[in-house]
Amino acid sequence: MVSLKGTLQVPGDKSISHRALIFAALSRGVCKVYGLSPAFDCISSADCLRQLGLKFERRSPSGNGLRETVFLVTSPGLDGLHRSDAPLFAGNSGTTIRLLSGLVAGHPFKTVFDGDDSLRTRPMARVLRHLSEMGAKVTYQERENYAPFEIEGNLLKGKDFDLDVASAQVQTAILLAGLQADGKTRVKLPAAVRDHTARMFKHINVPFEQPSENEIVVTRLEEPIEPFTVNVPADISSAAFFMVAAACLPGSEILLNNVVVNPGRDLVISVLQEMGADIEVTNQRERSGELIADILVRGDRTLGSVSIDGTRLAAGIDEIPIIAIAAAMSHGTLTLKDAAELRVKESDRLSAIVGNLRACGVTVTESDDGFVIEGKGGIKGGAEWKSYDDHRMAMSGVVAGLLAEQIVRVDNESCIAVSYPDFISDLRRMTVV
Ligand code: S3P
């Protein structure tokens, strides 16, 4: 049987990379971003920002290679952003389309947003209705609630929002509009989410208040912030695939370096630990306002049961597909509840997981807002794995294939580039036969 061995730093965190690029628009001058994610999603953010007036230059290491690649982002300042005649095409990226909607809402010009077939099926009203309430004019071009849509920005009015969805994207979009609005804008979330926005605001000196744990207040940014430098840590959502593979393959021992362990993102670590996996979080420290650590995983334990519900789902919202693979390999039960939000991600991930695991011989029961997986210590395989063009479903299928008794053929591996273009080659490099 194969195992995973060695040390790896997965690429830069996607959520933090989007924010570093987009928040550069709040400054005037040249920001520096080290360790930027190579994900196609982040390229979508950069492409859209370029259409609004920002410039990007990549400087690669020279000489002895000790220097990391840096992206120089030149921003004209919020009041220097200009109209794009062509639609902003966000590709597959929900973060791009939602955050940039908040950014342009304060500008008195029209912007059309569009995305790929998957993004066109994802709900946008959760952001756009709030931007309308602040004074932006939103017109859906085909179907209410979905891209393509047009935003005509305006002088916005600050407002109080008590969100009914625990979404960092919605929160951040409203805050970006609030930084351009008259008066105060207050966003309260129903539960904790990843707090990359607050951490980066603090790091780059965007003024804000935090009256309570899940609440942020901003007012108009009267002056551009000073150009900033951000060091992006390794993406825990990408590292998660290696954590699960190593935890499930006896004889494995891997070290994942410089991984972001933001408390709003670290569910995969605690869930694997609760299942009994041998995972150590070491060398915890701070980088650009984010908590990072090195993660050591050994594949020397049998995994057991765990449950995940709405009280902690947000911290692992993107990792459920790969956690499901660990559950299938366990000798226990994974009970997932309150997870209807997974139906509106890059694919309907609840039914995608259930369908694929069943095809691979795993016992799964689906409910409206979750599933129960009964692990029998292995995955039979011998089936085609449907990715639904969803990068995290495709990567989960690749890991399922590594663990299964028979071949698992993933129908589309090219969509993996949406978050992790070199995933397959990195996995191959770590795999010992
Ligand atoms: C993200 C927030 C999450 C997550 C997405 C990235 C972000 O979405 O699923 O991949 O960068 O803010 P929601 O905020 O919609 O839960």
Short mmCIF file of C-alpha atoms and ligand atoms in Angstrom, two decimals:
data_model
loop_
_atom_site.label_atom_id
_atom_site.label_comp_id
_atom_site.label_asym_id
_atom_site.label_seq_id
_atom_site.Cartn_x
_atom_site.Cartn_y
_atom_site.Cartn_z
CA MET A 1 0.00 0.00 0.00
CA VAL A 2 1.16 3.58 -0.68
CA SER A 3 1.88 6.16 2.01
CA LEU A 4 2.65 9.89 2.07
CA LYS A 5 6.05 11.13 3.21
CA GLY A 6 7.88 14.42 3.26
CA THR A 7 7.50 18.14 3.79
CA LEU A 8 5.23 20.41 1.78
CA GLN A 9 4.15 24.01 1.72
CA VAL A 10 0.88 24.17 -0.17
CA PRO A 11 0.17 27.41 -2.13
CA GLY A 12 -1.03 30.64 -0.57
CA ASP A 13 -4.45 30.86 1.03
CA LYS A 14 -7.19 31.70 -1.47
CA SER A 15 -9.42 33.72 0.89
CA ILE A 16 -6.51 35.82 2.14
CA SER A 17 -5.14 36.30 -1.40
CA HIS A 18 -8.50 37.62 -2.68
CA ARG A 19 -8.60 40.07 0.20
CA ALA A 20 -5.02 41.25 -0.30
CA LEU A 21 -5.75 42.01 -3.97
CA ILE A 22 -9.16 43.59 -3.43
CA PHE A 23 -8.25 45.62 -0.33
CA ALA A 24 -5.33 47.12 -2.30
CA ALA A 25 -8.06 49.22 -3.95
CA LEU A 26 -8.48 50.99 -0.57
CA SER A 27 -4.93 52.34 -0.85
CA ARG A 28 -3.24 54.64 -3.34
CA GLY A 29 0.18 53.45 -4.46
CA VAL A 30 1.95 50.11 -4.64
CA CYS A 31 1.05 47.22 -2.30
CA LYS A 32 3.21 44.10 -2.07
CA VAL A 33 1.72 40.63 -1.80
CA TYR A 34 4.05 37.71 -1.07
CA GLY A 35 2.92 34.10 -1.39
CA LEU A 36 -0.17 34.96 -3.46
CA SER A 37 -2.33 31.96 -4.35
CA PRO A 38 -1.91 30.77 -7.96
CA ALA A 39 -5.58 29.70 -7.96
CA PHE A 40 -7.59 30.56 -11.08
CA ASP A 41 -10.10 32.15 -8.68
CA CYS A 42 -7.51 34.71 -7.56
CA ILE A 43 -6.55 35.38 -11.18
CA SER A 44 -10.25 36.20 -11.71
CA SER A 45 -10.06 38.79 -8.92
CA ALA A 46 -6.91 40.33 -10.41
CA ASP A 47 -8.41 40.40 -13.93
CA CYS A 48 -11.58 42.16 -12.70
CA LEU A 49 -9.59 44.66 -10.63
CA ARG A 50 -7.42 45.41 -13.68
CA GLN A 51 -10.58 46.33 -15.58
CA LEU A 52 -11.40 48.80 -12.79
CA GLY A 53 -7.99 50.50 -12.92
CA LEU A 54 -5.55 48.50 -10.75
CA LYS A 55 -2.26 47.23 -12.16
CA PHE A 56 -0.39 44.01 -11.36
CA GLU A 57 3.22 43.06 -11.79
CA ARG A 58 4.80 39.77 -10.80
CA ARG A 59 8.43 39.86 -9.70
CA SER A 60 10.00 36.42 -9.55
CA PRO A 61 12.96 35.45 -7.45
CA SER A 62 16.36 36.12 -8.94
CA GLY A 63 19.92 35.18 -8.01
CA ASN A 64 20.11 32.48 -5.36
CA GLY A 65 16.32 32.13 -5.18
CA LEU A 66 16.11 33.12 -1.53
CA ARG A 67 13.59 35.83 -2.31
CA GLU A 68 9.95 34.84 -2.76
CA THR A 69 7.84 35.88 -5.75
CA VAL A 70 6.07 39.15 -5.00
CA PHE A 71 3.03 40.68 -6.67
CA LEU A 72 3.09 44.44 -6.89
CA VAL A 73 -0.44 45.82 -6.94
CA THR A 74 -0.70 49.47 -8.01
CA SER A 75 -3.95 51.13 -7.02
CA PRO A 76 -5.25 54.55 -8.11
CA GLY A 77 -7.19 54.80 -4.82
CA LEU A 78 -10.94 54.31 -4.39
CA ASP A 79 -11.73 57.57 -6.15
CA GLY A 80 -9.51 56.61 -9.09
CA LEU A 81 -11.44 53.44 -9.96
CA HIS A 82 -13.09 53.64 -13.37
CA ARG A 83 -15.94 52.04 -15.23
CA SER A 84 -15.25 48.87 -17.19
CA ASP A 85 -16.94 48.75 -20.58
CA ALA A 86 -16.63 44.96 -20.66
CA PRO A 87 -18.42 42.85 -18.02
CA LEU A 88 -16.34 41.71 -15.06
CA PHE A 89 -16.06 37.96 -15.49
CA ALA A 90 -15.52 36.29 -12.11
CA GLY A 91 -15.10 32.78 -13.56
CA ASN A 92 -15.89 30.22 -10.86
CA SER A 93 -15.21 32.56 -7.96
CA GLY A 94 -17.97 33.47 -5.50
CA THR A 95 -15.53 35.54 -3.45
CA THR A 96 -14.57 37.64 -6.50
CA ILE A 97 -18.11 38.40 -7.62
CA ARG A 98 -19.48 39.11 -4.13
CA LEU A 99 -16.61 41.20 -2.73
CA LEU A 100 -16.22 43.23 -5.92
CA SER A 101 -19.96 43.95 -5.90
CA GLY A 102 -19.41 45.70 -2.56
CA LEU A 103 -16.39 47.56 -3.93
CA VAL A 104 -18.16 49.04 -6.99
CA ALA A 105 -21.44 49.78 -5.15
CA GLY A 106 -20.04 53.13 -3.98
CA HIS A 107 -19.01 54.23 -7.48
CA PRO A 108 -21.34 56.24 -9.73
CA PHE A 109 -20.93 54.04 -12.78
CA LYS A 110 -22.44 50.82 -14.09
CA THR A 111 -20.65 47.48 -13.75
CA VAL A 112 -21.90 44.21 -15.20
CA PHE A 113 -20.80 41.00 -13.43
CA ASP A 114 -20.89 37.52 -14.87
CA GLY A 115 -19.37 34.11 -14.17
CA ASP A 116 -19.13 30.55 -15.43
CA ASP A 117 -22.08 28.14 -15.51
CA SER A 118 -21.56 27.16 -11.86
CA LEU A 119 -21.29 30.75 -10.59
CA ARG A 120 -24.44 31.63 -12.55
CA THR A 121 -26.38 29.20 -10.33
CA ARG A 122 -25.15 30.59 -7.00
CA PRO A 123 -27.28 33.03 -4.96
CA MET A 124 -26.29 36.68 -5.21
CA ALA A 125 -29.26 38.40 -3.50
CA ARG A 126 -27.71 37.59 -0.11
CA VAL A 127 -25.23 40.38 -0.96
CA LEU A 128 -27.03 42.48 -3.55
CA ARG A 129 -30.22 43.15 -1.58
CA HIS A 130 -28.13 44.75 1.16
CA LEU A 131 -26.17 46.83 -1.34
CA SER A 132 -29.53 48.01 -2.78
CA GLU A 133 -30.69 48.98 0.70
CA MET A 134 -27.57 51.15 0.96
CA GLY A 135 -28.45 52.92 -2.31
CA ALA A 136 -26.89 50.95 -5.18
CA LYS A 137 -29.16 50.03 -8.11
CA VAL A 138 -29.06 46.34 -8.96
CA THR A 139 -30.53 44.86 -12.14
CA TYR A 140 -30.55 41.12 -12.74
CA GLN A 141 -30.07 40.57 -16.47
CA GLU A 142 -31.52 37.08 -16.77
CA ARG A 143 -32.83 35.60 -13.50
CA GLU A 144 -33.58 37.28 -10.17
CA ASN A 145 -30.84 36.40 -7.62
CA TYR A 146 -28.27 35.21 -10.17
CA ALA A 147 -25.46 36.49 -12.40
CA PRO A 148 -25.28 38.16 -14.83
CA PHE A 149 -26.33 41.36 -13.07
CA GLU A 150 -25.56 45.06 -13.26
CA ILE A 151 -24.73 47.34 -10.35
CA GLU A 152 -25.09 51.08 -10.74
CA GLY A 153 -23.19 52.54 -7.83
CA ASN A 154 -24.22 55.58 -5.88
CA LEU A 155 -23.54 57.72 -2.82
CA LEU A 156 -24.31 55.03 -0.28
CA LYS A 157 -25.99 55.34 3.11
CA GLY A 158 -24.58 53.35 6.04
CA LYS A 159 -26.98 50.85 7.63
CA ASP A 160 -27.29 48.20 10.32
CA PHE A 161 -27.41 44.63 9.06
CA ASP A 162 -28.24 41.55 11.13
CA LEU A 163 -27.38 38.85 8.62
CA ASP A 164 -29.36 35.62 8.50
CA VAL A 165 -26.52 33.74 6.77
CA ALA A 166 -23.15 33.17 8.46
CA SER A 167 -21.12 34.25 5.44
CA ALA A 168 -17.73 35.95 5.43
CA GLN A 169 -18.27 36.90 1.80
CA VAL A 170 -21.53 38.74 2.51
CA GLN A 171 -20.03 40.44 5.57
CA THR A 172 -16.95 41.58 3.62
CA ALA A 173 -18.95 42.84 0.62
CA ILE A 174 -21.11 45.01 2.89
CA LEU A 175 -18.07 46.32 4.76
CA LEU A 176 -16.42 47.33 1.46
CA ALA A 177 -19.58 49.28 0.60
CA GLY A 178 -19.69 50.67 4.17
CA LEU A 179 -16.19 52.11 3.76
CA GLN A 180 -17.66 54.30 0.99
CA ALA A 181 -20.97 55.18 2.71
CA ASP A 182 -22.30 58.12 4.73
CA GLY A 183 -22.61 57.26 8.41
CA LYS A 184 -22.00 53.96 10.14
CA THR A 185 -22.40 50.51 8.63
CA ARG A 186 -22.79 47.70 11.14
CA VAL A 187 -22.72 44.03 10.11
CA LYS A 188 -23.69 41.38 12.64
CA LEU A 189 -23.34 37.70 11.79
CA PRO A 190 -25.52 34.93 13.23
CA ALA A 191 -22.40 32.85 14.01
CA ALA A 192 -18.62 33.14 13.85
CA VAL A 193 -17.03 32.85 10.40
CA ARG A 194 -13.45 33.12 9.10
CA ASP A 195 -12.23 36.52 10.31
CA HIS A 196 -9.64 37.21 7.60
CA THR A 197 -11.27 40.54 6.81
CA ALA A 198 -10.98 41.90 10.37
CA ARG A 199 -7.43 40.57 10.69
CA MET A 200 -6.36 42.13 7.41
CA PHE A 201 -8.16 45.43 8.16
CA LYS A 202 -6.12 45.56 11.37
CA HIS A 203 -2.88 44.64 9.62
CA ILE A 204 -3.29 47.23 6.83
CA ASN A 205 -4.80 49.95 9.05
CA VAL A 206 -8.39 50.13 7.83
CA PRO A 207 -10.27 51.67 10.79
CA PHE A 208 -13.14 49.57 12.21
CA GLU A 209 -14.80 48.73 15.51
CA GLN A 210 -15.77 45.36 16.88
CA PRO A 211 -18.51 45.96 19.47
CA SER A 212 -19.04 42.19 19.91
CA GLU A 213 -17.47 38.98 18.64
CA ASN A 214 -19.51 38.63 15.46
CA GLU A 215 -20.08 42.30 14.78
CA ILE A 216 -18.06 44.89 12.81
CA VAL A 217 -18.74 48.61 12.35
CA VAL A 218 -17.09 50.81 9.70
CA THR A 219 -17.52 54.39 8.50
CA ARG A 220 -16.42 56.10 5.31
CA LEU A 221 -12.72 55.88 4.60
CA GLU A 222 -11.90 59.59 4.20
CA GLU A 223 -8.31 59.04 3.03
CA PRO A 224 -6.76 56.12 1.16
CA ILE A 225 -4.89 53.76 3.48
CA GLU A 226 -1.10 53.60 3.13
CA PRO A 227 0.12 50.97 0.63
CA PHE A 228 0.72 47.74 2.53
CA THR A 229 2.62 44.46 2.46
CA VAL A 230 0.91 41.12 3.08
CA ASN A 231 2.57 37.73 3.42
CA VAL A 232 -0.02 35.11 2.50
CA PRO A 233 0.26 31.86 4.50
CA ALA A 234 -0.37 28.38 3.06
CA ASP A 235 -4.02 27.47 2.46
CA ILE A 236 -5.52 25.12 5.06
CA SER A 237 -8.25 24.18 2.57
CA SER A 238 -5.55 22.83 0.22
CA ALA A 239 -3.51 21.30 3.06
CA ALA A 240 -6.64 19.43 4.18
CA PHE A 241 -6.38 16.96 1.26
CA PHE A 242 -2.89 15.94 2.38
CA MET A 243 -3.94 15.79 6.05
CA VAL A 244 -6.72 13.33 5.29
CA ALA A 245 -4.67 11.23 2.86
CA ALA A 246 -1.78 10.96 5.35
CA ALA A 247 -4.08 10.24 8.31
CA CYS A 248 -5.70 7.38 6.35
CA LEU A 249 -2.57 5.79 4.87
CA PRO A 250 -0.62 3.68 7.40
CA GLY A 251 3.09 4.49 7.48
CA SER A 252 2.58 8.10 6.36
CA GLU A 253 4.39 10.98 8.00
CA ILE A 254 4.12 14.48 6.52
CA LEU A 255 4.88 18.01 7.65
CA LEU A 256 2.77 20.82 6.17
CA ASN A 257 4.52 24.15 6.66
CA ASN A 258 3.21 27.67 7.32
CA VAL A 259 -0.47 26.73 7.19
CA VAL A 260 -3.05 29.32 8.22
CA VAL A 261 -4.82 28.03 11.36
CA ASN A 262 -7.32 30.87 11.73
CA PRO A 263 -9.94 29.66 14.27
CA GLY A 264 -12.58 30.28 11.59
CA ARG A 265 -10.88 27.72 9.33
CA ASP A 266 -9.43 24.97 11.51
CA LEU A 267 -12.35 22.54 11.81
CA VAL A 268 -10.60 19.93 9.66
CA ILE A 269 -7.83 19.69 12.25
CA SER A 270 -10.14 19.32 15.25
CA VAL A 271 -12.45 16.90 13.44
CA LEU A 272 -9.55 14.64 12.44
CA GLN A 273 -8.18 14.82 15.99
CA GLU A 274 -11.60 13.92 17.41
CA MET A 275 -11.72 10.97 15.02
CA GLY A 276 -8.44 9.86 16.59
CA ALA A 277 -5.94 10.92 13.89
CA ASP A 278 -2.36 11.64 14.89
CA ILE A 279 -2.09 15.36 14.07
CA GLU A 280 0.16 17.84 15.84
CA VAL A 281 -0.08 21.59 15.36
CA THR A 282 3.39 22.96 16.06
CA ASN A 283 5.35 26.20 15.90
CA GLN A 284 2.25 28.41 16.08
CA ARG A 285 3.01 32.06 15.29
CA GLU A 286 1.64 35.16 13.56
CA ARG A 287 2.22 36.38 10.01
CA SER A 288 0.56 39.49 8.57
CA GLY A 289 -2.02 39.31 11.36
CA GLU A 290 -2.91 35.65 10.70
CA LEU A 291 -2.22 32.67 12.94
CA ILE A 292 -0.01 30.11 11.18
CA ALA A 293 1.54 26.79 12.19
CA ASP A 294 3.31 23.70 10.90
CA ILE A 295 1.15 20.59 10.90
CA LEU A 296 2.56 17.12 11.40
CA VAL A 297 0.34 14.19 10.37
CA ARG A 298 1.07 10.49 10.87
CA GLY A 299 -1.00 7.65 9.49
CA ASP A 300 -0.71 5.30 12.41
CA ARG A 301 -4.20 5.33 13.90
CA THR A 302 -7.66 3.89 13.22
CA LEU A 303 -10.25 6.64 12.82
CA GLY A 304 -13.58 6.70 14.68
CA SER A 305 -16.84 8.67 14.88
CA VAL A 306 -17.43 12.42 14.87
CA SER A 307 -20.33 14.84 14.40
CA ILE A 308 -20.48 18.30 12.89
CA ASP A 309 -23.37 20.72 13.30
CA GLY A 310 -24.14 24.40 12.70
CA THR A 311 -22.30 25.53 15.83
CA ARG A 312 -18.97 24.85 14.13
CA LEU A 313 -19.64 24.10 10.48
CA ALA A 314 -18.46 27.52 9.20
CA ALA A 315 -14.88 26.74 10.26
CA GLY A 316 -14.83 23.77 7.88
CA ILE A 317 -17.40 24.76 5.26
CA ASP A 318 -15.00 24.11 2.36
CA GLU A 319 -13.48 20.94 3.84
CA ILE A 320 -16.62 18.76 4.15
CA PRO A 321 -15.92 16.85 0.88
CA ILE A 322 -12.49 15.70 2.08
CA ILE A 323 -13.67 15.13 5.67
CA ALA A 324 -16.28 12.80 4.13
CA ILE A 325 -13.46 10.75 2.60
CA ALA A 326 -11.83 10.40 6.03
CA ALA A 327 -15.21 9.29 7.41
CA ALA A 328 -15.57 6.64 4.68
CA MET A 329 -12.13 5.28 5.68
CA SER A 330 -12.99 5.28 9.40
CA HIS A 331 -14.48 2.60 11.59
CA GLY A 332 -17.06 5.08 12.84
CA THR A 333 -19.93 7.34 11.85
CA LEU A 334 -19.80 10.92 10.59
CA THR A 335 -23.03 12.78 11.30
CA LEU A 336 -23.32 16.12 9.48
CA LYS A 337 -26.25 18.47 10.27
CA ASP A 338 -27.27 22.10 9.56
CA ALA A 339 -25.22 22.06 6.35
CA ALA A 340 -27.79 23.10 3.69
CA GLU A 341 -25.35 25.89 2.72
CA LEU A 342 -23.25 23.16 1.04
CA ARG A 343 -25.96 22.87 -1.60
CA VAL A 344 -25.06 26.35 -2.93
CA LYS A 345 -21.29 26.03 -3.15
CA GLU A 346 -19.39 25.37 -6.41
CA SER A 347 -21.72 22.35 -6.76
CA ASP A 348 -24.46 20.86 -4.58
CA ARG A 349 -21.79 19.28 -2.42
CA LEU A 350 -24.18 17.28 -0.24
CA SER A 351 -25.62 15.32 -3.13
CA ALA A 352 -22.25 15.21 -4.93
CA ILE A 353 -20.56 13.61 -1.90
CA VAL A 354 -23.41 11.21 -1.25
CA GLY A 355 -23.67 10.10 -4.91
CA ASN A 356 -19.92 9.58 -5.34
CA LEU A 357 -19.41 7.74 -2.07
CA ARG A 358 -22.35 5.44 -2.75
CA ALA A 359 -20.94 4.66 -6.21
CA CYS A 360 -17.69 3.73 -4.44
CA GLY A 361 -19.48 1.30 -2.12
CA VAL A 362 -19.76 3.48 0.99
CA THR A 363 -22.95 3.47 3.11
CA VAL A 364 -24.38 7.01 3.26
CA THR A 365 -27.79 8.41 4.20
CA GLU A 366 -28.66 11.87 2.89
CA SER A 367 -30.94 14.40 4.61
CA ASP A 368 -32.01 17.92 3.57
CA ASP A 369 -29.19 19.53 5.47
CA GLY A 370 -26.53 16.87 5.87
CA PHE A 371 -25.68 13.17 5.75
CA VAL A 372 -24.57 10.22 7.81
CA ILE A 373 -21.57 8.21 6.61
CA GLU A 374 -21.01 4.77 8.11
CA GLY A 375 -17.33 4.02 7.75
CA LYS A 376 -16.26 0.39 7.31
CA GLY A 377 -12.53 1.03 7.26
CA GLY A 378 -12.16 1.40 3.49
CA ILE A 379 -13.46 2.59 0.13
CA LYS A 380 -14.17 -0.09 -2.49
CA GLY A 381 -13.94 2.22 -5.55
CA GLY A 382 -14.24 0.86 -9.06
CA ALA A 383 -16.43 3.78 -10.12
CA GLU A 384 -16.33 7.08 -11.95
CA TRP A 385 -16.11 10.07 -9.60
CA LYS A 386 -18.25 12.98 -10.76
CA SER A 387 -16.60 16.32 -10.00
CA TYR A 388 -19.50 18.47 -11.26
CA ASP A 389 -16.63 20.74 -12.37
CA ASP A 390 -16.10 21.56 -8.68
CA HIS A 391 -12.41 21.74 -7.73
CA ARG A 392 -12.86 20.43 -4.19
CA MET A 393 -15.01 17.51 -5.37
CA ALA A 394 -12.35 16.63 -7.97
CA MET A 395 -9.50 16.74 -5.40
CA SER A 396 -11.57 14.63 -2.99
CA GLY A 397 -12.02 12.11 -5.81
CA VAL A 398 -8.27 11.98 -6.42
CA VAL A 399 -7.68 11.26 -2.70
CA ALA A 400 -10.50 8.67 -2.72
CA GLY A 401 -8.67 7.01 -5.64
CA LEU A 402 -5.42 6.91 -3.66
CA LEU A 403 -7.19 5.22 -0.74
CA ALA A 404 -9.60 2.91 -2.58
CA GLU A 405 -9.19 -0.80 -3.28
CA GLN A 406 -10.10 -0.38 -6.96
CA ILE A 407 -9.57 2.45 -9.44
CA VAL A 408 -11.57 5.66 -9.04
CA ARG A 409 -11.62 7.71 -12.23
CA VAL A 410 -12.25 11.42 -11.71
CA ASP A 411 -14.23 12.78 -14.67
CA ASN A 412 -12.58 16.23 -14.78
CA GLU A 413 -9.28 16.99 -13.11
CA SER A 414 -8.75 20.29 -14.94
CA CYS A 415 -11.15 22.15 -12.60
CA ILE A 416 -8.65 21.56 -9.76
CA ALA A 417 -6.78 24.64 -11.02
CA VAL A 418 -9.60 26.78 -9.62
CA SER A 419 -7.83 26.53 -6.27
CA TYR A 420 -4.66 24.41 -6.60
CA PRO A 421 -3.13 24.05 -10.09
CA ASP A 422 -0.23 21.81 -8.95
CA PHE A 423 -2.24 19.54 -6.65
CA ILE A 424 -1.71 16.32 -8.61
CA SER A 425 2.05 16.81 -9.01
CA ASP A 426 2.45 17.76 -5.32
CA LEU A 427 0.49 14.67 -4.29
CA ARG A 428 2.58 12.46 -6.59
CA ARG A 429 5.78 13.90 -5.13
CA MET A 430 4.64 13.03 -1.58
CA THR A 431 3.42 9.53 -2.49
CA VAL A 432 5.73 6.62 -1.66
CA VAL A 433 4.92 3.23 -3.16
C1 S3P B 1 -15.00 32.60 1.67
C2 S3P B 1 -16.05 32.35 2.50
C3 S3P B 1 -16.84 31.11 2.43
C4 S3P B 1 -16.10 30.01 1.69
C5 S3P B 1 -15.50 30.50 0.42
C6 S3P B 1 -14.52 31.63 0.68
C7 S3P B 1 -14.29 33.90 1.82
O1 S3P B 1 -18.03 31.38 1.73
O2 S3P B 1 -16.95 28.93 1.43
O3 S3P B 1 -14.82 29.45 -0.23
O4 S3P B 1 -13.18 34.03 1.28
O5 S3P B 1 -14.84 34.80 2.45
P1 S3P B 1 -19.31 32.00 2.52
O6 S3P B 1 -18.88 33.29 3.09
O7 S3P B 1 -20.37 32.20 1.48
O8 S3P B 1 -19.66 30.96 3.52
#
